[in-house]
Amino acid sequence: MPLVAGKVALVTGGAQGIGEAIATTLAKEGASIAVLDVNLEKATETANKLRGFGVAAEAFKCDVSNTSEVEAVVNNVVDKFKRIDILVNNAGITRDNLLIRMTEQEWDLVIAINLKGVFNFTRAVGKIMMKQRAGNIINISSVIGLMGNAAQTNYSASKAGVIGITKSVAKELASRNVRVNAVCPGYIQTAMTDKLSEEVKEKMLAFIPAKTMGTPQDVANAALFLASDLSSYITGETIRVDGGMAM
Ligand code: NDP
């Protein structure tokens, strides 16, 4: 029996990278998928691929930091799929700079997308899950939210905040049969890390006991576990997928 058969999953930033891997993994395990992204063209390509696994899939354009857009798109997803069983808050960006050089714009944009975006979606979908008396929220944080990192004050603050949201909302919603967990990926090969210089990549690898980068699939496997009943007694948890980097 597929692990999430018949469930409806909404994945933010689902067009590419880790979000696409999570959407694909959930689709292969029987879930219908709403692929949300700022890039509708890429999201549409991903949704088309997902239909190849025999599930319903639809692309939606949305900027997670825009509260009214989020509320409207969540209504559109419910109109189309009738319910939302799994929310994956995955959309995220970096705007790296040393603290003393970091601009207010770099700070604000990262907090707006990585942190407020999670608030926006969790609030809008949380209401629906409470009414359903069932639901599952998975937040993609980062090891940088646990460890900190030079030149990533904005990013680490946003990702530590995501862990705080995860624990608070897990406490609020547990009695309504809604679980909320976080995944902290380490150094994963995607467009986000492709743009790092070779020197930075070498430095990061030196910190990883496993001595390799992870893949989006490694993160998707943890998300699948959290999305399925295999983890039915787990809520408020943070799972690292990092080859031992933040231990
Ligand atoms: P990518 O940049 O490859 O993918 C992110 C996706 O989110 C893109 O499709 C992007 O669209 C979309 N997106 C960006 N901004 C918004 C927005 N405002 N609203 C909706 N969608 C948006 O990133 P990854 O797959 O690497 O990262 C996914 C998540 O995993 C992020 O939260 C990231 O912080 C986290 N993470 C990644 C790690 C890594 O090593 N890669 C490590 C730890 C955590 P577009 O490309 O058009 O901007």
PDB file of C-alpha atoms and ligand atoms in Angstrom:
ATOM      1  CA  MET A   1       0.000   0.000   0.000  1.00  0.00           C
ATOM      2  CA  PRO A   2       1.523   3.393  -0.960  1.00  0.00           C
ATOM      3  CA  LEU A   3       2.436   5.437   2.132  1.00  0.00           C
ATOM      4  CA  VAL A   4       0.279   8.528   1.424  1.00  0.00           C
ATOM      5  CA  ALA A   5      -2.394   7.074  -0.871  1.00  0.00           C
ATOM      6  CA  GLY A   6      -5.359   9.387  -1.446  1.00  0.00           C
ATOM      7  CA  LYS A   7      -3.850  12.307   0.495  1.00  0.00           C
ATOM      8  CA  VAL A   8      -3.678  15.863  -0.877  1.00  0.00           C
ATOM      9  CA  ALA A   9      -0.324  17.595  -0.449  1.00  0.00           C
ATOM     10  CA  LEU A  10       0.547  21.263  -1.007  1.00  0.00           C
ATOM     11  CA  VAL A  11       4.266  21.903  -1.547  1.00  0.00           C
ATOM     12  CA  THR A  12       5.561  25.499  -1.592  1.00  0.00           C
ATOM     13  CA  GLY A  13       8.574  26.179  -3.803  1.00  0.00           C
ATOM     14  CA  GLY A  14       7.651  22.870  -5.393  1.00  0.00           C
ATOM     15  CA  ALA A  15       8.848  23.647  -8.920  1.00  0.00           C
ATOM     16  CA  GLN A  16      12.468  22.617  -8.469  1.00  0.00           C
ATOM     17  CA  GLY A  17      15.142  21.349  -6.089  1.00  0.00           C
ATOM     18  CA  ILE A  18      14.138  19.912  -2.725  1.00  0.00           C
ATOM     19  CA  GLY A  19      10.472  20.934  -3.178  1.00  0.00           C
ATOM     20  CA  GLU A  20      10.263  19.113  -6.503  1.00  0.00           C
ATOM     21  CA  ALA A  21      11.863  15.997  -4.970  1.00  0.00           C
ATOM     22  CA  ILE A  22       9.354  16.057  -2.102  1.00  0.00           C
ATOM     23  CA  ALA A  23       6.416  16.566  -4.484  1.00  0.00           C
ATOM     24  CA  THR A  24       7.646  13.709  -6.692  1.00  0.00           C
ATOM     25  CA  THR A  25       8.206  11.355  -3.748  1.00  0.00           C
ATOM     26  CA  LEU A  26       4.742  12.051  -2.302  1.00  0.00           C
ATOM     27  CA  ALA A  27       3.171  11.603  -5.766  1.00  0.00           C
ATOM     28  CA  LYS A  28       4.929   8.250  -6.239  1.00  0.00           C
ATOM     29  CA  GLU A  29       3.429   7.219  -2.886  1.00  0.00           C
ATOM     30  CA  GLY A  30      -0.092   8.093  -4.012  1.00  0.00           C
ATOM     31  CA  ALA A  31      -0.695  11.733  -3.013  1.00  0.00           C
ATOM     32  CA  SER A  32      -2.316  14.368  -5.233  1.00  0.00           C
ATOM     33  CA  ILE A  33      -0.116  17.446  -5.367  1.00  0.00           C
ATOM     34  CA  ALA A  34      -0.623  21.209  -5.490  1.00  0.00           C
ATOM     35  CA  VAL A  35       2.706  22.581  -6.721  1.00  0.00           C
ATOM     36  CA  LEU A  36       3.076  26.203  -5.566  1.00  0.00           C
ATOM     37  CA  ASP A  37       5.839  28.456  -6.767  1.00  0.00           C
ATOM     38  CA  VAL A  38       6.603  32.019  -7.827  1.00  0.00           C
ATOM     39  CA  ASN A  39       7.628  30.530 -11.148  1.00  0.00           C
ATOM     40  CA  LEU A  40       4.400  29.253 -12.733  1.00  0.00           C
ATOM     41  CA  GLU A  41       6.106  27.945 -15.869  1.00  0.00           C
ATOM     42  CA  LYS A  42       8.464  25.675 -13.904  1.00  0.00           C
ATOM     43  CA  ALA A  43       5.675  24.667 -11.496  1.00  0.00           C
ATOM     44  CA  THR A  44       3.518  23.673 -14.474  1.00  0.00           C
ATOM     45  CA  GLU A  45       6.330  21.497 -15.884  1.00  0.00           C
ATOM     46  CA  THR A  46       6.652  19.786 -12.495  1.00  0.00           C
ATOM     47  CA  ALA A  47       2.884  19.248 -12.171  1.00  0.00           C
ATOM     48  CA  ASN A  48       2.831  17.732 -15.687  1.00  0.00           C
ATOM     49  CA  LYS A  49       5.580  15.277 -14.670  1.00  0.00           C
ATOM     50  CA  LEU A  50       3.733  14.337 -11.468  1.00  0.00           C
ATOM     51  CA  ARG A  51       0.596  13.367 -13.392  1.00  0.00           C
ATOM     52  CA  GLY A  52       2.762  10.670 -14.993  1.00  0.00           C
ATOM     53  CA  PHE A  53       2.619   8.852 -11.622  1.00  0.00           C
ATOM     54  CA  GLY A  54      -1.160   8.514 -11.960  1.00  0.00           C
ATOM     55  CA  VAL A  55      -2.110  11.186  -9.411  1.00  0.00           C
ATOM     56  CA  ALA A  56      -3.806  14.571  -9.782  1.00  0.00           C
ATOM     57  CA  ALA A  57      -1.399  17.504  -9.835  1.00  0.00           C
ATOM     58  CA  GLU A  58      -1.866  21.196 -10.491  1.00  0.00           C
ATOM     59  CA  ALA A  59       0.461  24.202 -10.519  1.00  0.00           C
ATOM     60  CA  PHE A  60      -0.394  27.420  -8.668  1.00  0.00           C
ATOM     61  CA  LYS A  61       1.493  30.717  -8.768  1.00  0.00           C
ATOM     62  CA  CYS A  62       2.079  32.262  -5.361  1.00  0.00           C
ATOM     63  CA  ASP A  63       4.638  34.359  -3.521  1.00  0.00           C
ATOM     64  CA  VAL A  64       4.666  32.848  -0.017  1.00  0.00           C
ATOM     65  CA  SER A  65       5.528  36.202   1.563  1.00  0.00           C
ATOM     66  CA  ASN A  66       2.330  37.833   0.267  1.00  0.00           C
ATOM     67  CA  THR A  67      -0.400  37.143   2.841  1.00  0.00           C
ATOM     68  CA  SER A  68      -3.409  37.918   0.642  1.00  0.00           C
ATOM     69  CA  GLU A  69      -1.982  35.878  -2.266  1.00  0.00           C
ATOM     70  CA  VAL A  70      -1.450  32.946   0.119  1.00  0.00           C
ATOM     71  CA  GLU A  71      -5.015  33.097   1.421  1.00  0.00           C
ATOM     72  CA  ALA A  72      -6.429  33.263  -2.115  1.00  0.00           C
ATOM     73  CA  VAL A  73      -4.281  30.394  -3.396  1.00  0.00           C
ATOM     74  CA  VAL A  74      -5.155  28.158  -0.430  1.00  0.00           C
ATOM     75  CA  ASN A  75      -8.852  28.718  -1.277  1.00  0.00           C
ATOM     76  CA  ASN A  76      -8.109  27.805  -4.905  1.00  0.00           C
ATOM     77  CA  VAL A  77      -6.318  24.616  -3.842  1.00  0.00           C
ATOM     78  CA  VAL A  78      -9.274  23.606  -1.644  1.00  0.00           C
ATOM     79  CA  ASP A  79     -11.720  24.387  -4.480  1.00  0.00           C
ATOM     80  CA  LYS A  80      -9.738  22.052  -6.719  1.00  0.00           C
ATOM     81  CA  PHE A  81      -8.780  19.227  -4.293  1.00  0.00           C
ATOM     82  CA  LYS A  82     -11.495  19.608  -1.571  1.00  0.00           C
ATOM     83  CA  ARG A  83      -9.027  19.233   1.313  1.00  0.00           C
ATOM     84  CA  ILE A  84      -5.355  19.601   2.276  1.00  0.00           C
ATOM     85  CA  ASP A  85      -3.816  16.729   4.235  1.00  0.00           C
ATOM     86  CA  ILE A  86      -0.123  17.576   3.965  1.00  0.00           C
ATOM     87  CA  LEU A  87       1.474  21.045   3.862  1.00  0.00           C
ATOM     88  CA  VAL A  88       5.173  21.235   3.039  1.00  0.00           C
ATOM     89  CA  ASN A  89       6.582  24.712   3.748  1.00  0.00           C
ATOM     90  CA  ASN A  90       9.657  24.458   1.540  1.00  0.00           C
ATOM     91  CA  ALA A  91      10.053  27.759  -0.369  1.00  0.00           C
ATOM     92  CA  GLY A  92      13.177  29.569   0.762  1.00  0.00           C
ATOM     93  CA  ILE A  93      15.958  31.845  -0.421  1.00  0.00           C
ATOM     94  CA  THR A  94      19.393  33.076   0.636  1.00  0.00           C
ATOM     95  CA  ARG A  95      20.818  36.602   0.468  1.00  0.00           C
ATOM     96  CA  ASP A  96      24.211  36.092   2.110  1.00  0.00           C
ATOM     97  CA  ASN A  97      26.372  38.892   3.445  1.00  0.00           C
ATOM     98  CA  LEU A  98      28.483  39.580   6.515  1.00  0.00           C
ATOM     99  CA  LEU A  99      26.348  41.198   9.209  1.00  0.00           C
ATOM    100  CA  ILE A 100      27.984  44.620   9.075  1.00  0.00           C
ATOM    101  CA  ARG A 101      27.498  44.731   5.301  1.00  0.00           C
ATOM    102  CA  MET A 102      24.037  43.188   5.258  1.00  0.00           C
ATOM    103  CA  THR A 103      21.432  45.569   3.875  1.00  0.00           C
ATOM    104  CA  GLU A 104      18.007  46.031   5.380  1.00  0.00           C
ATOM    105  CA  GLN A 105      16.574  44.690   2.095  1.00  0.00           C
ATOM    106  CA  GLU A 106      18.621  41.488   2.377  1.00  0.00           C
ATOM    107  CA  TRP A 107      17.394  40.987   5.932  1.00  0.00           C
ATOM    108  CA  ASP A 108      13.742  41.827   5.161  1.00  0.00           C
ATOM    109  CA  LEU A 109      13.457  39.678   2.036  1.00  0.00           C
ATOM    110  CA  VAL A 110      14.866  36.530   3.645  1.00  0.00           C
ATOM    111  CA  ILE A 111      12.675  36.948   6.743  1.00  0.00           C
ATOM    112  CA  ALA A 112       9.606  37.686   4.577  1.00  0.00           C
ATOM    113  CA  ILE A 113       9.981  34.580   2.419  1.00  0.00           C
ATOM    114  CA  ASN A 114      11.582  32.035   4.778  1.00  0.00           C
ATOM    115  CA  LEU A 115       9.794  32.959   8.018  1.00  0.00           C
ATOM    116  CA  LYS A 116       6.654  34.963   7.266  1.00  0.00           C
ATOM    117  CA  GLY A 117       5.965  32.615   4.359  1.00  0.00           C
ATOM    118  CA  VAL A 118       5.774  29.709   6.812  1.00  0.00           C
ATOM    119  CA  PHE A 119       3.491  31.750   9.097  1.00  0.00           C
ATOM    120  CA  ASN A 120       1.238  32.686   6.151  1.00  0.00           C
ATOM    121  CA  PHE A 121       0.769  29.128   4.912  1.00  0.00           C
ATOM    122  CA  THR A 122       0.595  27.491   8.336  1.00  0.00           C
ATOM    123  CA  ARG A 123      -2.125  29.907   9.463  1.00  0.00           C
ATOM    124  CA  ALA A 124      -4.188  29.582   6.277  1.00  0.00           C
ATOM    125  CA  VAL A 125      -3.888  25.784   5.993  1.00  0.00           C
ATOM    126  CA  GLY A 126      -3.904  25.207   9.773  1.00  0.00           C
ATOM    127  CA  LYS A 127      -7.515  26.499   9.916  1.00  0.00           C
ATOM    128  CA  ILE A 128      -8.537  23.946   7.309  1.00  0.00           C
ATOM    129  CA  MET A 129      -6.690  21.108   9.041  1.00  0.00           C
ATOM    130  CA  MET A 130      -8.301  21.989  12.396  1.00  0.00           C
ATOM    131  CA  LYS A 131     -11.736  21.726  10.789  1.00  0.00           C
ATOM    132  CA  GLN A 132     -10.752  18.443   9.140  1.00  0.00           C
ATOM    133  CA  ARG A 133      -9.501  17.186  12.528  1.00  0.00           C
ATOM    134  CA  ALA A 134      -6.508  15.857  10.607  1.00  0.00           C
ATOM    135  CA  GLY A 135      -3.398  17.180   8.960  1.00  0.00           C
ATOM    136  CA  ASN A 136       0.322  17.099   8.701  1.00  0.00           C
ATOM    137  CA  ILE A 137       2.676  20.071   8.365  1.00  0.00           C
ATOM    138  CA  ILE A 138       6.333  19.697   7.424  1.00  0.00           C
ATOM    139  CA  ASN A 139       8.593  22.733   7.593  1.00  0.00           C
ATOM    140  CA  ILE A 140      11.903  22.769   5.742  1.00  0.00           C
ATOM    141  CA  SER A 141      14.330  24.554   8.041  1.00  0.00           C
ATOM    142  CA  SER A 142      18.127  24.156   7.795  1.00  0.00           C
ATOM    143  CA  VAL A 143      21.121  23.071   9.865  1.00  0.00           C
ATOM    144  CA  ILE A 144      22.102  26.739   9.671  1.00  0.00           C
ATOM    145  CA  GLY A 145      19.100  27.444  11.921  1.00  0.00           C
ATOM    146  CA  LEU A 146      20.718  25.120  14.488  1.00  0.00           C
ATOM    147  CA  MET A 147      24.397  26.039  14.073  1.00  0.00           C
ATOM    148  CA  GLY A 148      24.474  29.576  12.681  1.00  0.00           C
ATOM    149  CA  ASN A 149      26.875  30.488   9.871  1.00  0.00           C
ATOM    150  CA  ALA A 150      29.030  33.498   9.081  1.00  0.00           C
ATOM    151  CA  ALA A 151      27.409  35.647   6.369  1.00  0.00           C
ATOM    152  CA  GLN A 152      24.000  34.047   6.949  1.00  0.00           C
ATOM    153  CA  THR A 153      22.556  35.997   9.900  1.00  0.00           C
ATOM    154  CA  ASN A 154      19.315  36.630   8.032  1.00  0.00           C
ATOM    155  CA  TYR A 155      19.024  33.010   6.842  1.00  0.00           C
ATOM    156  CA  SER A 156      19.932  31.421  10.194  1.00  0.00           C
ATOM    157  CA  ALA A 157      17.475  33.695  12.039  1.00  0.00           C
ATOM    158  CA  SER A 158      14.719  32.744   9.599  1.00  0.00           C
ATOM    159  CA  LYS A 159      15.458  29.015   9.841  1.00  0.00           C
ATOM    160  CA  ALA A 160      15.769  29.039  13.675  1.00  0.00           C
ATOM    161  CA  GLY A 161      12.426  30.852  13.643  1.00  0.00           C
ATOM    162  CA  VAL A 162      10.931  28.062  11.549  1.00  0.00           C
ATOM    163  CA  ILE A 163      11.894  25.575  14.279  1.00  0.00           C
ATOM    164  CA  GLY A 164      10.177  27.832  16.836  1.00  0.00           C
ATOM    165  CA  ILE A 165       7.027  27.971  14.702  1.00  0.00           C
ATOM    166  CA  THR A 166       7.146  24.182  14.344  1.00  0.00           C
ATOM    167  CA  LYS A 167       7.198  23.573  18.099  1.00  0.00           C
ATOM    168  CA  SER A 168       4.580  26.218  18.972  1.00  0.00           C
ATOM    169  CA  VAL A 169       2.100  25.139  16.312  1.00  0.00           C
ATOM    170  CA  ALA A 170       2.703  21.452  17.153  1.00  0.00           C
ATOM    171  CA  LYS A 171       1.573  22.243  20.706  1.00  0.00           C
ATOM    172  CA  GLU A 172      -1.478  24.204  19.500  1.00  0.00           C
ATOM    173  CA  LEU A 173      -2.704  21.633  17.006  1.00  0.00           C
ATOM    174  CA  ALA A 174      -1.798  18.249  18.501  1.00  0.00           C
ATOM    175  CA  SER A 175      -5.216  17.816  20.122  1.00  0.00           C
ATOM    176  CA  ARG A 176      -6.817  18.370  16.677  1.00  0.00           C
ATOM    177  CA  ASN A 177      -4.832  15.471  15.199  1.00  0.00           C
ATOM    178  CA  VAL A 178      -2.523  17.810  13.270  1.00  0.00           C
ATOM    179  CA  ARG A 179       1.185  17.014  13.474  1.00  0.00           C
ATOM    180  CA  VAL A 180       3.890  19.610  12.791  1.00  0.00           C
ATOM    181  CA  ASN A 181       7.546  18.696  12.273  1.00  0.00           C
ATOM    182  CA  ALA A 182      10.675  20.224  10.769  1.00  0.00           C
ATOM    183  CA  VAL A 183      13.441  18.869   8.578  1.00  0.00           C
ATOM    184  CA  CYS A 184      16.893  20.461   8.724  1.00  0.00           C
ATOM    185  CA  PRO A 185      18.789  19.679   5.533  1.00  0.00           C
ATOM    186  CA  GLY A 186      22.543  20.102   5.583  1.00  0.00           C
ATOM    187  CA  TYR A 187      24.471  20.725   2.399  1.00  0.00           C
ATOM    188  CA  ILE A 188      22.252  19.517  -0.447  1.00  0.00           C
ATOM    189  CA  GLN A 189      22.988  19.663  -4.165  1.00  0.00           C
ATOM    190  CA  THR A 190      20.452  22.098  -5.696  1.00  0.00           C
ATOM    191  CA  ALA A 191      20.384  25.406  -7.591  1.00  0.00           C
ATOM    192  CA  MET A 192      20.700  27.152  -4.202  1.00  0.00           C
ATOM    193  CA  THR A 193      24.097  25.544  -3.480  1.00  0.00           C
ATOM    194  CA  ASP A 194      25.294  25.340  -7.122  1.00  0.00           C
ATOM    195  CA  LYS A 195      25.939  29.076  -6.987  1.00  0.00           C
ATOM    196  CA  LEU A 196      28.458  28.756  -4.104  1.00  0.00           C
ATOM    197  CA  SER A 197      32.139  29.101  -5.021  1.00  0.00           C
ATOM    198  CA  GLU A 198      34.349  25.974  -5.143  1.00  0.00           C
ATOM    199  CA  GLU A 199      36.225  27.321  -2.116  1.00  0.00           C
ATOM    200  CA  VAL A 200      33.051  27.597  -0.009  1.00  0.00           C
ATOM    201  CA  LYS A 201      31.942  24.135  -1.181  1.00  0.00           C
ATOM    202  CA  GLU A 202      35.297  22.604  -0.117  1.00  0.00           C
ATOM    203  CA  LYS A 203      35.038  24.297   3.291  1.00  0.00           C
ATOM    204  CA  MET A 204      31.527  22.979   3.842  1.00  0.00           C
ATOM    205  CA  LEU A 205      32.457  19.446   2.837  1.00  0.00           C
ATOM    206  CA  ALA A 206      35.290  19.492   5.378  1.00  0.00           C
ATOM    207  CA  PHE A 207      32.663  19.933   8.126  1.00  0.00           C
ATOM    208  CA  ILE A 208      30.537  16.975   7.067  1.00  0.00           C
ATOM    209  CA  PRO A 209      31.481  13.681   8.740  1.00  0.00           C
ATOM    210  CA  ALA A 210      29.954  11.786   5.778  1.00  0.00           C
ATOM    211  CA  LYS A 211      32.242  13.831   3.434  1.00  0.00           C
ATOM    212  CA  THR A 212      29.584  14.091   0.709  1.00  0.00           C
ATOM    213  CA  MET A 213      26.766  16.437  -0.187  1.00  0.00           C
ATOM    214  CA  GLY A 214      23.227  15.200   0.259  1.00  0.00           C
ATOM    215  CA  THR A 215      20.654  14.935  -2.512  1.00  0.00           C
ATOM    216  CA  PRO A 216      17.131  16.382  -2.668  1.00  0.00           C
ATOM    217  CA  GLN A 217      15.954  12.761  -2.462  1.00  0.00           C
ATOM    218  CA  ASP A 218      17.612  12.356   0.955  1.00  0.00           C
ATOM    219  CA  VAL A 219      15.469  15.249   2.223  1.00  0.00           C
ATOM    220  CA  ALA A 220      12.359  13.962   0.439  1.00  0.00           C
ATOM    221  CA  ASN A 221      12.717  10.570   2.155  1.00  0.00           C
ATOM    222  CA  ALA A 222      12.593  12.243   5.588  1.00  0.00           C
ATOM    223  CA  ALA A 223       9.600  14.344   4.491  1.00  0.00           C
ATOM    224  CA  LEU A 224       7.812  11.188   3.294  1.00  0.00           C
ATOM    225  CA  PHE A 225       8.393   9.521   6.672  1.00  0.00           C
ATOM    226  CA  LEU A 226       6.955  12.574   8.465  1.00  0.00           C
ATOM    227  CA  ALA A 227       4.032  12.815   6.032  1.00  0.00           C
ATOM    228  CA  SER A 228       3.071   9.165   6.507  1.00  0.00           C
ATOM    229  CA  ASP A 229       1.563   7.225   9.385  1.00  0.00           C
ATOM    230  CA  LEU A 230       4.994   5.667   9.996  1.00  0.00           C
ATOM    231  CA  SER A 231       5.580   8.769  12.165  1.00  0.00           C
ATOM    232  CA  SER A 232       2.080   8.980  13.664  1.00  0.00           C
ATOM    233  CA  TYR A 233       3.310   9.615  17.244  1.00  0.00           C
ATOM    234  CA  ILE A 234       5.930  12.198  16.244  1.00  0.00           C
ATOM    235  CA  THR A 235       5.140  15.909  16.492  1.00  0.00           C
ATOM    236  CA  GLY A 236       7.209  19.031  17.239  1.00  0.00           C
ATOM    237  CA  GLU A 237      10.325  17.126  16.154  1.00  0.00           C
ATOM    238  CA  THR A 238      13.262  18.376  14.090  1.00  0.00           C
ATOM    239  CA  ILE A 239      15.052  15.810  11.923  1.00  0.00           C
ATOM    240  CA  ARG A 240      18.491  16.623  10.547  1.00  0.00           C
ATOM    241  CA  VAL A 241      19.341  15.296   7.088  1.00  0.00           C
ATOM    242  CA  ASP A 242      22.962  16.408   6.990  1.00  0.00           C
ATOM    243  CA  GLY A 243      25.462  13.540   6.960  1.00  0.00           C
ATOM    244  CA  GLY A 244      26.258  14.387  10.590  1.00  0.00           C
ATOM    245  CA  MET A 245      27.123  18.056   9.889  1.00  0.00           C
ATOM    246  CA  ALA A 246      25.296  19.630  12.861  1.00  0.00           C
ATOM    247  CA  MET A 247      25.755  16.872  15.412  1.00  0.00           C
TER     248      MET A 247
HETATM  249  P1  NDP B   1      15.867  26.176  -4.857  1.00  0.00           P
HETATM  250  O1  NDP B   1      16.290  27.591  -4.990  1.00  0.00           O
HETATM  251  O2  NDP B   1      16.457  25.135  -5.746  1.00  0.00           O
HETATM  252  O3  NDP B   1      14.274  26.064  -4.942  1.00  0.00           O
HETATM  253  C1  NDP B   1      13.436  26.908  -4.207  1.00  0.00           C
HETATM  254  C2  NDP B   1      12.137  27.097  -4.956  1.00  0.00           C
HETATM  255  O4  NDP B   1      11.340  28.036  -4.208  1.00  0.00           O
HETATM  256  C3  NDP B   1      12.359  27.705  -6.336  1.00  0.00           C
HETATM  257  O5  NDP B   1      11.494  27.094  -7.288  1.00  0.00           O
HETATM  258  C4  NDP B   1      12.017  29.168  -6.115  1.00  0.00           C
HETATM  259  O6  NDP B   1      11.583  29.831  -7.304  1.00  0.00           O
HETATM  260  C5  NDP B   1      10.889  29.049  -5.104  1.00  0.00           C
HETATM  261  N1  NDP B   1      10.666  30.309  -4.406  1.00  0.00           N
HETATM  262  C6  NDP B   1      11.572  31.274  -4.094  1.00  0.00           C
HETATM  263  N2  NDP B   1      10.960  32.303  -3.509  1.00  0.00           N
HETATM  264  C7  NDP B   1       9.640  32.008  -3.437  1.00  0.00           C
HETATM  265  C8  NDP B   1       8.504  32.696  -2.958  1.00  0.00           C
HETATM  266  N3  NDP B   1       8.587  33.921  -2.430  1.00  0.00           N
HETATM  267  N4  NDP B   1       7.287  32.086  -3.049  1.00  0.00           N
HETATM  268  C9  NDP B   1       7.178  30.866  -3.609  1.00  0.00           C
HETATM  269  N5  NDP B   1       8.213  30.173  -4.104  1.00  0.00           N
HETATM  270  C10 NDP B   1       9.443  30.735  -4.020  1.00  0.00           C
HETATM  271  O7  NDP B   1      16.149  25.817  -3.317  1.00  0.00           O
HETATM  272  P2  NDP B   1      16.372  24.398  -2.595  1.00  0.00           P
HETATM  273  O8  NDP B   1      15.551  23.348  -3.225  1.00  0.00           O
HETATM  274  O9  NDP B   1      17.818  24.212  -2.401  1.00  0.00           O
HETATM  275  O10 NDP B   1      15.775  24.770  -1.151  1.00  0.00           O
HETATM  276  C11 NDP B   1      14.474  24.412  -0.730  1.00  0.00           C
HETATM  277  C12 NDP B   1      14.372  24.662   0.771  1.00  0.00           C
HETATM  278  O11 NDP B   1      15.366  23.892   1.450  1.00  0.00           O
HETATM  279  C13 NDP B   1      14.616  26.126   1.156  1.00  0.00           C
HETATM  280  O12 NDP B   1      13.754  26.492   2.201  1.00  0.00           O
HETATM  281  C14 NDP B   1      16.049  26.101   1.649  1.00  0.00           C
HETATM  282  O13 NDP B   1      16.307  27.120   2.558  1.00  0.00           O
HETATM  283  C15 NDP B   1      16.116  24.732   2.295  1.00  0.00           C
HETATM  284  N6  NDP B   1      17.457  24.224   2.446  1.00  0.00           N
HETATM  285  C16 NDP B   1      18.262  23.968   1.356  1.00  0.00           C
HETATM  286  C17 NDP B   1      19.548  23.484   1.539  1.00  0.00           C
HETATM  287  C18 NDP B   1      20.463  23.189   0.398  1.00  0.00           C
HETATM  288  O14 NDP B   1      21.631  22.826   0.671  1.00  0.00           O
HETATM  289  N7  NDP B   1      20.043  23.277  -0.855  1.00  0.00           N
HETATM  290  C19 NDP B   1      20.073  23.244   2.880  1.00  0.00           C
HETATM  291  C20 NDP B   1      19.157  23.527   3.937  1.00  0.00           C
HETATM  292  C21 NDP B   1      17.896  23.994   3.710  1.00  0.00           C
HETATM  293  P3  NDP B   1      12.675  30.691  -8.142  1.00  0.00           P
HETATM  294  O15 NDP B   1      13.813  29.760  -8.442  1.00  0.00           O
HETATM  295  O16 NDP B   1      11.913  31.126  -9.348  1.00  0.00           O
HETATM  296  O17 NDP B   1      13.088  31.814  -7.237  1.00  0.00           O
END
